[in-house]
PDB file of C-alpha atoms in Angstrom:
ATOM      1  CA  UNK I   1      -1.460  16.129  13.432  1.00  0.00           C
ATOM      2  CA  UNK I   2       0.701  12.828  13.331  1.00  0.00           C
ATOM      3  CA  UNK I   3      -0.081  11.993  16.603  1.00  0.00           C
ATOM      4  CA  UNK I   4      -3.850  12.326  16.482  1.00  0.00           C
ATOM      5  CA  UNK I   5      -3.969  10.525  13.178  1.00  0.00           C
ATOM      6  CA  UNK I   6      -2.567   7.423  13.991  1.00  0.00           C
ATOM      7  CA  UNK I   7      -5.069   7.406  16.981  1.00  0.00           C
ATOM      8  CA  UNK I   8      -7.803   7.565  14.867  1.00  0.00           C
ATOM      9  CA  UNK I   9      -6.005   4.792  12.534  1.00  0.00           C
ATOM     10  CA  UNK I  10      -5.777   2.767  15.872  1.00  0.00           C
ATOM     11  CA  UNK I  11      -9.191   3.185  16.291  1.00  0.00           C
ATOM     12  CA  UNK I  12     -10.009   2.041  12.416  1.00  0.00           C
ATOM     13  CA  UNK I  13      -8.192  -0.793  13.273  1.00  0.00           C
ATOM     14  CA  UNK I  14     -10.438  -1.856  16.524  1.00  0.00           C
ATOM     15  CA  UNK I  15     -13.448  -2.505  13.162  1.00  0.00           C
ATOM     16  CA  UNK I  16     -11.360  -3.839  10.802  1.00  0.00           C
ATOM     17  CA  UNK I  17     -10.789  -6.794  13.581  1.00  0.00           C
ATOM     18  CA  UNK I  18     -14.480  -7.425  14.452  1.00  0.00           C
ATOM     19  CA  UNK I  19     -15.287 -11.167  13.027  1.00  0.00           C
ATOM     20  CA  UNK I  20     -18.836  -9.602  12.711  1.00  0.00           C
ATOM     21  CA  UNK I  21     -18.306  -7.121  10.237  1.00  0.00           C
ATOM     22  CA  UNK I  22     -15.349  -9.586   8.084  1.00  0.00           C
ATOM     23  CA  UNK I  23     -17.558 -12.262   7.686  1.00  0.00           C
ATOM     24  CA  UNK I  24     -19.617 -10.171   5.711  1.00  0.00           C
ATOM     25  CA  UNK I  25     -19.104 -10.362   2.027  1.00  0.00           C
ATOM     26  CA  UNK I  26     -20.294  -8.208  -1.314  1.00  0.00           C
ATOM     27  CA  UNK I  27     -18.971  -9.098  -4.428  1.00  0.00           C
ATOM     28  CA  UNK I  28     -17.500  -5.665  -5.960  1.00  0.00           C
ATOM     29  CA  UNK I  29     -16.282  -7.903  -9.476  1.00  0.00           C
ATOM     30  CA  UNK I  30     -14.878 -11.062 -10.146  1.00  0.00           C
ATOM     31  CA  UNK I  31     -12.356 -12.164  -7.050  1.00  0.00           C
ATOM     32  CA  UNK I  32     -13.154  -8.440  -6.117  1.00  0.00           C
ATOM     33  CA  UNK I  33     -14.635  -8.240  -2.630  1.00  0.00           C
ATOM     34  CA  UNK I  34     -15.648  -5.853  -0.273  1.00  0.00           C
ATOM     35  CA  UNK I  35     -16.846  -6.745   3.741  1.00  0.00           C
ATOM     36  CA  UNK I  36     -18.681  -4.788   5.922  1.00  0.00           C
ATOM     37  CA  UNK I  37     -15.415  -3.644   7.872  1.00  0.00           C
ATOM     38  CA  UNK I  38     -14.487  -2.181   4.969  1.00  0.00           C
ATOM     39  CA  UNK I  39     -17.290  -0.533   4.855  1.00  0.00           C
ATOM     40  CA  UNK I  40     -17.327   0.505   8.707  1.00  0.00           C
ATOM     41  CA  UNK I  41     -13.713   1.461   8.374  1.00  0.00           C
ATOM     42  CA  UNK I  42     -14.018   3.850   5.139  1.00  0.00           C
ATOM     43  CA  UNK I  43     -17.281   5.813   7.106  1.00  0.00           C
ATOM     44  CA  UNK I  44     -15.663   6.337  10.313  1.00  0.00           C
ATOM     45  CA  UNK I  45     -12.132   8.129   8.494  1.00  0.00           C
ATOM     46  CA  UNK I  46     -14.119   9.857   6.201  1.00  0.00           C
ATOM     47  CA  UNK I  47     -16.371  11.275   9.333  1.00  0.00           C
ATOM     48  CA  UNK I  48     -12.931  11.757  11.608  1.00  0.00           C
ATOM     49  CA  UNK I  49     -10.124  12.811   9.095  1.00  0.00           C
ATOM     50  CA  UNK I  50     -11.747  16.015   7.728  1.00  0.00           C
ATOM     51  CA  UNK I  51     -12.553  17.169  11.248  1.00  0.00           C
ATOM     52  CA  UNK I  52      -9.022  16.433  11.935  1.00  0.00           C
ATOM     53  CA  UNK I  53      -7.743  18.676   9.410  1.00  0.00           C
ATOM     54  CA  UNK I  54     -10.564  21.775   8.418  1.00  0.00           C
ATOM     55  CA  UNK I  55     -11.038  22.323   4.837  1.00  0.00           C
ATOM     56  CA  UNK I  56      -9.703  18.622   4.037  1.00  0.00           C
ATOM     57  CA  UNK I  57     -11.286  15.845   1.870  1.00  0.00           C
ATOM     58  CA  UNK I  58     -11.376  12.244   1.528  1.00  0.00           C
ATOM     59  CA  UNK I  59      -9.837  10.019  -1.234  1.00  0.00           C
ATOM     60  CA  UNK I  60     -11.511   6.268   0.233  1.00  0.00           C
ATOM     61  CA  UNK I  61     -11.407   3.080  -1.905  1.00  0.00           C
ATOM     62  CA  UNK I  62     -15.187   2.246  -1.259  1.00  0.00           C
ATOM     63  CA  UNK I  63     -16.595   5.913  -1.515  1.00  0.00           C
ATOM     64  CA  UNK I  64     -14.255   7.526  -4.197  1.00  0.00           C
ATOM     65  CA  UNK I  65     -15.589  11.054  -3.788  1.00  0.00           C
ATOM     66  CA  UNK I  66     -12.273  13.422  -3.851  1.00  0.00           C
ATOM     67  CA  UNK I  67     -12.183  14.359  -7.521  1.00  0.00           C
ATOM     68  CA  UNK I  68      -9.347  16.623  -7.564  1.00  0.00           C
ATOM     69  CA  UNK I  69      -5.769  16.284  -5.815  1.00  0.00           C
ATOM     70  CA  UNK I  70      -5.813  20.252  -5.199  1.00  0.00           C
ATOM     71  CA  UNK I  71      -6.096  21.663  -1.402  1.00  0.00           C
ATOM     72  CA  UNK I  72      -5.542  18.930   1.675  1.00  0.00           C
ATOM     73  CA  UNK I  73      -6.166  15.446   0.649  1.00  0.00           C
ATOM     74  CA  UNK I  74      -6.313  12.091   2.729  1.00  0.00           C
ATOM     75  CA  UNK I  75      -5.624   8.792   0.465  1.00  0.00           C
ATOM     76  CA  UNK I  76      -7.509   5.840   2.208  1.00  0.00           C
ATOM     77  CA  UNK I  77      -7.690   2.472   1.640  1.00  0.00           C
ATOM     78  CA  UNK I  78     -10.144   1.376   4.276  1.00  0.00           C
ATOM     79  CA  UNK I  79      -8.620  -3.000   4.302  1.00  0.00           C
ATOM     80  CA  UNK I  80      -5.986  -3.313   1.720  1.00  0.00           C
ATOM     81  CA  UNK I  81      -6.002  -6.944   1.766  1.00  0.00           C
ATOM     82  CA  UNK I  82      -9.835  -7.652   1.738  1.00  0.00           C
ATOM     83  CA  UNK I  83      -9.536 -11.566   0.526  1.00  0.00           C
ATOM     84  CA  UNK I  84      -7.202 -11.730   3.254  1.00  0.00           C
ATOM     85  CA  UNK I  85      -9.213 -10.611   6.391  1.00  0.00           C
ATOM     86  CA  UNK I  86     -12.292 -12.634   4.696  1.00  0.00           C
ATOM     87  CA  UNK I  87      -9.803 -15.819   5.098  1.00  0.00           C
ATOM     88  CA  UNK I  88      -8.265 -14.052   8.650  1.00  0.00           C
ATOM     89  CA  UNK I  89      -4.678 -14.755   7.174  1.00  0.00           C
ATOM     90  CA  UNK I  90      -3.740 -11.316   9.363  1.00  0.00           C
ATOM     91  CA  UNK I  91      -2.379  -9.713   6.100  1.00  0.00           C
ATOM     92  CA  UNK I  92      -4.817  -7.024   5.984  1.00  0.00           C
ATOM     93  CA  UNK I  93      -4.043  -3.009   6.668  1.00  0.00           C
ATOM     94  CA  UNK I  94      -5.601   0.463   7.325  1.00  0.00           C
ATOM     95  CA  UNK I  95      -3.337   2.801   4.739  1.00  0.00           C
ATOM     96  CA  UNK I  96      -3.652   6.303   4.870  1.00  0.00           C
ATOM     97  CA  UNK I  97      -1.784   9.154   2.980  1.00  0.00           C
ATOM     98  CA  UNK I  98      -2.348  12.738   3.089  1.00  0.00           C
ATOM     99  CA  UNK I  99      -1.016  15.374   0.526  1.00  0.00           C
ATOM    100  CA  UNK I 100      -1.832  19.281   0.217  1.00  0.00           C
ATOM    101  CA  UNK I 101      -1.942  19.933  -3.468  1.00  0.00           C
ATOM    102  CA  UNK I 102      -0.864  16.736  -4.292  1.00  0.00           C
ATOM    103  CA  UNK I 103       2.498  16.486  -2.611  1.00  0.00           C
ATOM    104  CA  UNK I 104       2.576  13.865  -0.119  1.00  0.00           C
ATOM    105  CA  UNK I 105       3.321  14.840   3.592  1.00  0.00           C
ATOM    106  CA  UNK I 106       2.178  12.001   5.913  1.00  0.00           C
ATOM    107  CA  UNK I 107       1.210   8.362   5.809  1.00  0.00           C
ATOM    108  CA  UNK I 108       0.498   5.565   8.145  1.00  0.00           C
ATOM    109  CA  UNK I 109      -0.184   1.928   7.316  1.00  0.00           C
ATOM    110  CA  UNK I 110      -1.621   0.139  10.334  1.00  0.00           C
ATOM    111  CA  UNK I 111      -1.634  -3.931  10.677  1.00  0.00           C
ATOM    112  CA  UNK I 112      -4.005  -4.543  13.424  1.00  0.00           C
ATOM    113  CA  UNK I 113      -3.608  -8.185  13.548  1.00  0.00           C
ATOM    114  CA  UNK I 114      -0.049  -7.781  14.041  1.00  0.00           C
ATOM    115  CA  UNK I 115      -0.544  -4.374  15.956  1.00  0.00           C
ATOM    116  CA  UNK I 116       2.231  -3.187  13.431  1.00  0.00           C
ATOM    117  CA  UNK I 117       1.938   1.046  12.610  1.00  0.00           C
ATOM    118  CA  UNK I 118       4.429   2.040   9.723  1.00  0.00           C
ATOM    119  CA  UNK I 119       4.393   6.408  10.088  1.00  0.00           C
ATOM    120  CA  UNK I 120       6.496   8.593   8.007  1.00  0.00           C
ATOM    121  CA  UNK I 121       6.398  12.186   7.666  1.00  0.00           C
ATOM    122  CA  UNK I 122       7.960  14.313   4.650  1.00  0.00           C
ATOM    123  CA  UNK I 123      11.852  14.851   5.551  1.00  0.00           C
ATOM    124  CA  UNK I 124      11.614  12.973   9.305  1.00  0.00           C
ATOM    125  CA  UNK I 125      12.221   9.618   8.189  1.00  0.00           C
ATOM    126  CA  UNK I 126      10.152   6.515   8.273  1.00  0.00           C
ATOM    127  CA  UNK I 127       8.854   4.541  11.589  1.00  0.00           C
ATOM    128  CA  UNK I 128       7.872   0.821  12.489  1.00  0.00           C
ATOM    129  CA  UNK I 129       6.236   1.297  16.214  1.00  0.00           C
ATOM    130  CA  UNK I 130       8.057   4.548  16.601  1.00  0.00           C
ATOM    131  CA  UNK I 131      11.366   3.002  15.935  1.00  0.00           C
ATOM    132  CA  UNK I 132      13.394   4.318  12.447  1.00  0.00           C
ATOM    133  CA  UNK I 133      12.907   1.563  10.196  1.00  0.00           C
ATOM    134  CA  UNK I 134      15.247   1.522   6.483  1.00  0.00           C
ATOM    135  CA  UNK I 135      15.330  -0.621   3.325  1.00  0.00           C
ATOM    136  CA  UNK I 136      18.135  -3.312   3.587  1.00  0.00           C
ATOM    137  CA  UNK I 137      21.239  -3.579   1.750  1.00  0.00           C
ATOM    138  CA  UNK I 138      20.947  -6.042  -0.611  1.00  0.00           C
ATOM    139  CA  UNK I 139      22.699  -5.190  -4.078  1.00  0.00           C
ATOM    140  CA  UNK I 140      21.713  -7.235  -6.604  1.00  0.00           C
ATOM    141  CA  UNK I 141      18.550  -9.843  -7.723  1.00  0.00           C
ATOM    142  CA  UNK I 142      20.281 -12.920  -6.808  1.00  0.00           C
ATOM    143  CA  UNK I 143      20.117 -11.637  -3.425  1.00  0.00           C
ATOM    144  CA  UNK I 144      16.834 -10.390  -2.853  1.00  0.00           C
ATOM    145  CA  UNK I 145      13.690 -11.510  -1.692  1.00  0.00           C
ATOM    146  CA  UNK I 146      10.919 -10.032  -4.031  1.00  0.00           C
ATOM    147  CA  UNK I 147       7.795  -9.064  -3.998  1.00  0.00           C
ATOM    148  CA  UNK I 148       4.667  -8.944  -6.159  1.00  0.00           C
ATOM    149  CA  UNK I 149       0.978  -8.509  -6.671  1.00  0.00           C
ATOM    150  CA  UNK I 150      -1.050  -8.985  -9.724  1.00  0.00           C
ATOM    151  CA  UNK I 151      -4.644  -8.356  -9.446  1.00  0.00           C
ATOM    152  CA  UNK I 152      -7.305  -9.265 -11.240  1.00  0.00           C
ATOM    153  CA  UNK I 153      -8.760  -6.083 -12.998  1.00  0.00           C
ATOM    154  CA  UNK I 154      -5.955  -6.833 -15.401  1.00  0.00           C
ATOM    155  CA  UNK I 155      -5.710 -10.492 -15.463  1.00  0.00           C
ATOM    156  CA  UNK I 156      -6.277 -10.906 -19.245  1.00  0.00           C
ATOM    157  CA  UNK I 157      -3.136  -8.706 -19.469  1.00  0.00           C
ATOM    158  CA  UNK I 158      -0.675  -9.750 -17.192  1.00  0.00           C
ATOM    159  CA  UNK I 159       1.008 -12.839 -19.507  1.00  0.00           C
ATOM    160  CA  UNK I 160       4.457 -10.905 -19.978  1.00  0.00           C
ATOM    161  CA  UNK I 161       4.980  -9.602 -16.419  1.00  0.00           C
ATOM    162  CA  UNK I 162       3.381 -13.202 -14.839  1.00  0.00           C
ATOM    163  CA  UNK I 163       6.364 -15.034 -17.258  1.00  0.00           C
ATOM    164  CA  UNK I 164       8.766 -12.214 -16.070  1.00  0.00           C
ATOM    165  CA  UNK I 165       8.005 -13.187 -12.313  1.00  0.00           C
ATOM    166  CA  UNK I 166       8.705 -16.747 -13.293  1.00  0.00           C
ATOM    167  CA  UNK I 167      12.007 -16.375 -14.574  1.00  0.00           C
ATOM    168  CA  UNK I 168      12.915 -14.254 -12.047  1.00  0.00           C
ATOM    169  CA  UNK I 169      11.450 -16.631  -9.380  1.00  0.00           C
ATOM    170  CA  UNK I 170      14.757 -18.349 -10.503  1.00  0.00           C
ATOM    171  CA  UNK I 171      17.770 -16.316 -10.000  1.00  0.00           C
ATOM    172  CA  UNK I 172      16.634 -14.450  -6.571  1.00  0.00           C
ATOM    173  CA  UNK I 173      16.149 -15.910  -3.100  1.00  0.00           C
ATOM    174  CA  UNK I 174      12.159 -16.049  -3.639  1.00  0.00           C
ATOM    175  CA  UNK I 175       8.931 -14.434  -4.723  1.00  0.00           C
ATOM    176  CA  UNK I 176       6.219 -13.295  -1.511  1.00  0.00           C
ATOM    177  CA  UNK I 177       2.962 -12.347  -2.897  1.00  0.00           C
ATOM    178  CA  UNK I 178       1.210 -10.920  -0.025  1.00  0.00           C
ATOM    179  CA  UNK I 179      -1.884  -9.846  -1.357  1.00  0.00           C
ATOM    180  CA  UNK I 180      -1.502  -6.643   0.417  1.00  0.00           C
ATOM    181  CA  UNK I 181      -0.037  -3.434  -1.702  1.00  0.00           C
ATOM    182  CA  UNK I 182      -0.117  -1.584   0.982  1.00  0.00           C
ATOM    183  CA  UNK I 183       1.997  -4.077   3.512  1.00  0.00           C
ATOM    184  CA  UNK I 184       4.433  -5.015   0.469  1.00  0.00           C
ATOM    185  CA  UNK I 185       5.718  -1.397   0.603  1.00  0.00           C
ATOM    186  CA  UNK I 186       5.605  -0.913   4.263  1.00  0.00           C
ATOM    187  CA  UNK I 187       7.693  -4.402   4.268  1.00  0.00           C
ATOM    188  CA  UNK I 188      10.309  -3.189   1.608  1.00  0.00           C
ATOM    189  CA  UNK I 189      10.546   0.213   4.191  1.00  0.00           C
ATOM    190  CA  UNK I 190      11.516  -2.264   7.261  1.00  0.00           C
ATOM    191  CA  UNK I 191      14.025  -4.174   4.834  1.00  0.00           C
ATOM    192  CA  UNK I 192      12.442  -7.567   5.215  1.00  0.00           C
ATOM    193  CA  UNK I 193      11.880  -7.260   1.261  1.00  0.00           C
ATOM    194  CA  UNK I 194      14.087  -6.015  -1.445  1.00  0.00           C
ATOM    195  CA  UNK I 195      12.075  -4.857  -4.514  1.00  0.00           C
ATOM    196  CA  UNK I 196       8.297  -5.609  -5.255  1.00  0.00           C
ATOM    197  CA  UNK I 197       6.487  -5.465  -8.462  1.00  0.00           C
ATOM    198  CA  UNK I 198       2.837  -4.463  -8.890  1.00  0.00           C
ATOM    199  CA  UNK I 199       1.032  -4.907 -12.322  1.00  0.00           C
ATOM    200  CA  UNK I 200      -1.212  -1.634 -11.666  1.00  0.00           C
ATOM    201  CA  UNK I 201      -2.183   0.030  -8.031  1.00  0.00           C
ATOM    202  CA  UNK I 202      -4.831   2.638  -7.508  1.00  0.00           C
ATOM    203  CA  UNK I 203      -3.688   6.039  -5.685  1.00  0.00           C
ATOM    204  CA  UNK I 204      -5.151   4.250  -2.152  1.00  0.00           C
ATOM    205  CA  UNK I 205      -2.970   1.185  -2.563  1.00  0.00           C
ATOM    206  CA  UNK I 206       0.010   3.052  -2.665  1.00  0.00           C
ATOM    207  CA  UNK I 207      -0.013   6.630  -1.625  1.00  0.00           C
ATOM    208  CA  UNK I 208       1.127   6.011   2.155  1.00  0.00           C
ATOM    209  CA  UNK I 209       3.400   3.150   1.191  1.00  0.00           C
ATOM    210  CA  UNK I 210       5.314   5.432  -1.119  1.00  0.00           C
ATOM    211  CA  UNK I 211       6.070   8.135   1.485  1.00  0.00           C
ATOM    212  CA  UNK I 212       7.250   5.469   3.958  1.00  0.00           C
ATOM    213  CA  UNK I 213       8.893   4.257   1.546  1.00  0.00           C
ATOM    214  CA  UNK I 214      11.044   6.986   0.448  1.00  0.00           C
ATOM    215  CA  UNK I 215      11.785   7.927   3.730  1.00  0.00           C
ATOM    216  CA  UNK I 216      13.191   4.752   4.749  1.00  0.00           C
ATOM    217  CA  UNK I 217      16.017   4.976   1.528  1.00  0.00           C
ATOM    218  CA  UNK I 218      13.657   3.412  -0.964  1.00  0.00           C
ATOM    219  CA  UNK I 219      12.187   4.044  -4.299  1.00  0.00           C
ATOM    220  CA  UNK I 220       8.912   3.734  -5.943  1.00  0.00           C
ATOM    221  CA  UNK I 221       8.603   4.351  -9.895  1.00  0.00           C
ATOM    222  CA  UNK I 222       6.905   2.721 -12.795  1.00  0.00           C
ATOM    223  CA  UNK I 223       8.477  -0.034 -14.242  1.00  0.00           C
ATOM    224  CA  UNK I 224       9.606   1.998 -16.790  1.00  0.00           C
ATOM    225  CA  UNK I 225      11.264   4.275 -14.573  1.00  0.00           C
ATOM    226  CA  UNK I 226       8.697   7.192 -15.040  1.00  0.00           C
ATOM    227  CA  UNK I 227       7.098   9.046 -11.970  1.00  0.00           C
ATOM    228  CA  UNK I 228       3.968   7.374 -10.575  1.00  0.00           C
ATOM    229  CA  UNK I 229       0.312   9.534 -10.398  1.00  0.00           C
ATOM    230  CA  UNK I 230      -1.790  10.161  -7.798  1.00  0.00           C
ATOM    231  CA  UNK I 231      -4.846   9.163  -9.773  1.00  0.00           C
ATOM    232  CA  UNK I 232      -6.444   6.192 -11.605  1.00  0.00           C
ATOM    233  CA  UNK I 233      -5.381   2.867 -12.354  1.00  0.00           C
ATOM    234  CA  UNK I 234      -1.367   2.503 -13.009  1.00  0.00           C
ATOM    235  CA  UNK I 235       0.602   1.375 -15.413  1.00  0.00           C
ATOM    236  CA  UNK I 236       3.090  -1.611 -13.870  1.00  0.00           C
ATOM    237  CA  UNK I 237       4.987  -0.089 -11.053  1.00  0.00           C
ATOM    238  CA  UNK I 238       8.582  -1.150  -9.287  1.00  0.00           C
ATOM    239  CA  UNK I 239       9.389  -0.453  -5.721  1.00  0.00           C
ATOM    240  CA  UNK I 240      13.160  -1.405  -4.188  1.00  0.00           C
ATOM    241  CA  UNK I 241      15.653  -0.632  -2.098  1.00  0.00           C
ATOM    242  CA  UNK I 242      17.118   1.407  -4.806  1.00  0.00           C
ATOM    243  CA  UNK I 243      20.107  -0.604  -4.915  1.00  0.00           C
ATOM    244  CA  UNK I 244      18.681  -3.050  -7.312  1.00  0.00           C
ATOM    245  CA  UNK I 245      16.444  -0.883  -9.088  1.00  0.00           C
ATOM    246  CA  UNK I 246      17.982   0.092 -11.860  1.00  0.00           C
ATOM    247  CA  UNK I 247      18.773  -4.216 -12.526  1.00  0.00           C
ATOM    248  CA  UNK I 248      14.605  -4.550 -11.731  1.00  0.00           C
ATOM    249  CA  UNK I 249      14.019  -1.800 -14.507  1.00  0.00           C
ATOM    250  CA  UNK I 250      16.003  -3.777 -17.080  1.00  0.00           C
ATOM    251  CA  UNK I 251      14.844  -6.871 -16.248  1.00  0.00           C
ATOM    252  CA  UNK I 252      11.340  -6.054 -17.123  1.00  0.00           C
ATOM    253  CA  UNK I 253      11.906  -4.141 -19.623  1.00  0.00           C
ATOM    254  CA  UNK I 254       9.207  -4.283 -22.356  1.00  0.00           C
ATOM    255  CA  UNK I 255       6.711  -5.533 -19.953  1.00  0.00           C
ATOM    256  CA  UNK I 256       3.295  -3.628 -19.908  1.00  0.00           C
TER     257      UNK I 256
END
């Protein structure tokens, strides 16, 4: 299946890059967007993925219909990184995860600006192009390079963890905010980041990210340490290397 699905995430990509479709633009909420690639990109996996795998269904960020996390599942963000492609920073990705009663099994996050495909499958490691890709070394926050990503659904909440980011902005080699869940994680996988925080993802923000992820030597948890779900809005959630996690944890502790 591996092979055929990143095809058909290849293939996703080819509409998320047409100017046509980008330029666009629907207003979902405040600074909540949605383009017509988006759009394009969420019909065509939902029409290909379930013929790719009989008896499946589709989890998509624009057409939310999967109500249950029982049976064979694909997790799809069609853009993660909307305001990005809108601006064509080239920070914008196809992520797709698929789970069969809810454990996670595949996932592929696809930059096609960058022509960038992070794979993993469940005990085979993580890939970057079809090269093994793994988290880096670094052992501590005053050596990492962190990520994080604050949206705004929770803007009128976000005062502890925004002050958090601030302090820690001083004592590690920098803060990257992306603006792409999806990317962060697939970033932290290839090592070029050491720990990312996210005040709240939704299951298609994260689900690929956190297989590739964990097969490249990482760790994904909430902030608090507890296991993240497969459904709804999050609480705040911590992704590392695993080296520094445990010094992340504490140094957000309290933070909601």
């Amino acid at each position: 299946m591996m092979q055929e699905l990143e095809i058909l995430i290849r293939r996703a990509g080819k509409l998320a890059k047409q100017k046509t479709l980008s330029a666009q633009v629907h207003i979902k909420a405040a600074s909540d967007f949605v383009t017509d690639a988006d759009l394009a990109v969420s019909r065509f996996l939902m029409e290909e993925l379930v013929r790719l795998v009989p008896d499946s269904h589709v989890l998509s960020e624009e057409d939310a219909c999967a109500d249950s996390l029982e049976g064979r599942l694909f997790i799809v963000d069609p853009v993660d990184g909307t305001t990005n492609l809108m601006y064509r920073l080239g920070l914008s990705a196809i992520s797709c995860g698929y789970a069969e009663n809810g454990e996670l099994l595949a996932g592929v996050i696809y930059n096609p600006f960058t022509d960038e495909m992070f794979t993993a499958e469940k005990g085979k490691g993580a890939r970057l192009n079809g090269r093994p890709i793994h988290v880096n070394a670094d052992p501590a926050i005053r050596d990492a390079l962190i990520g994080m990503e604050a949206g705004p659904a929770t803007f009128s909440k976000q005062g502890s963890f925004l002050q958090k980011v601030g302090e820690m902005y001083g004592q590690c080699r920098g803060v990257r905010l992306t603006g792409s869940a999806a990317l962060d994680l697939a970033y932290l996988a290839a090592g070029r980041m050491s720990a990312v925080v996210f005040h709240y993802l939704y299951p298609w923000d994260f689900a690929a990210g956190w297989l590739i992820l964990s097969e490249a030597g990482g760790q994904l948890t909430l902030l608090d340490g507890g296991e993240p779900v497969l459904s709804g809005m999050s609480r705040p959630l911590l992704a590392s290397n695993g080296r520094i996690h445990e010094e992340m944890k504490a140094f957000f502790d309290g933070v909601q």
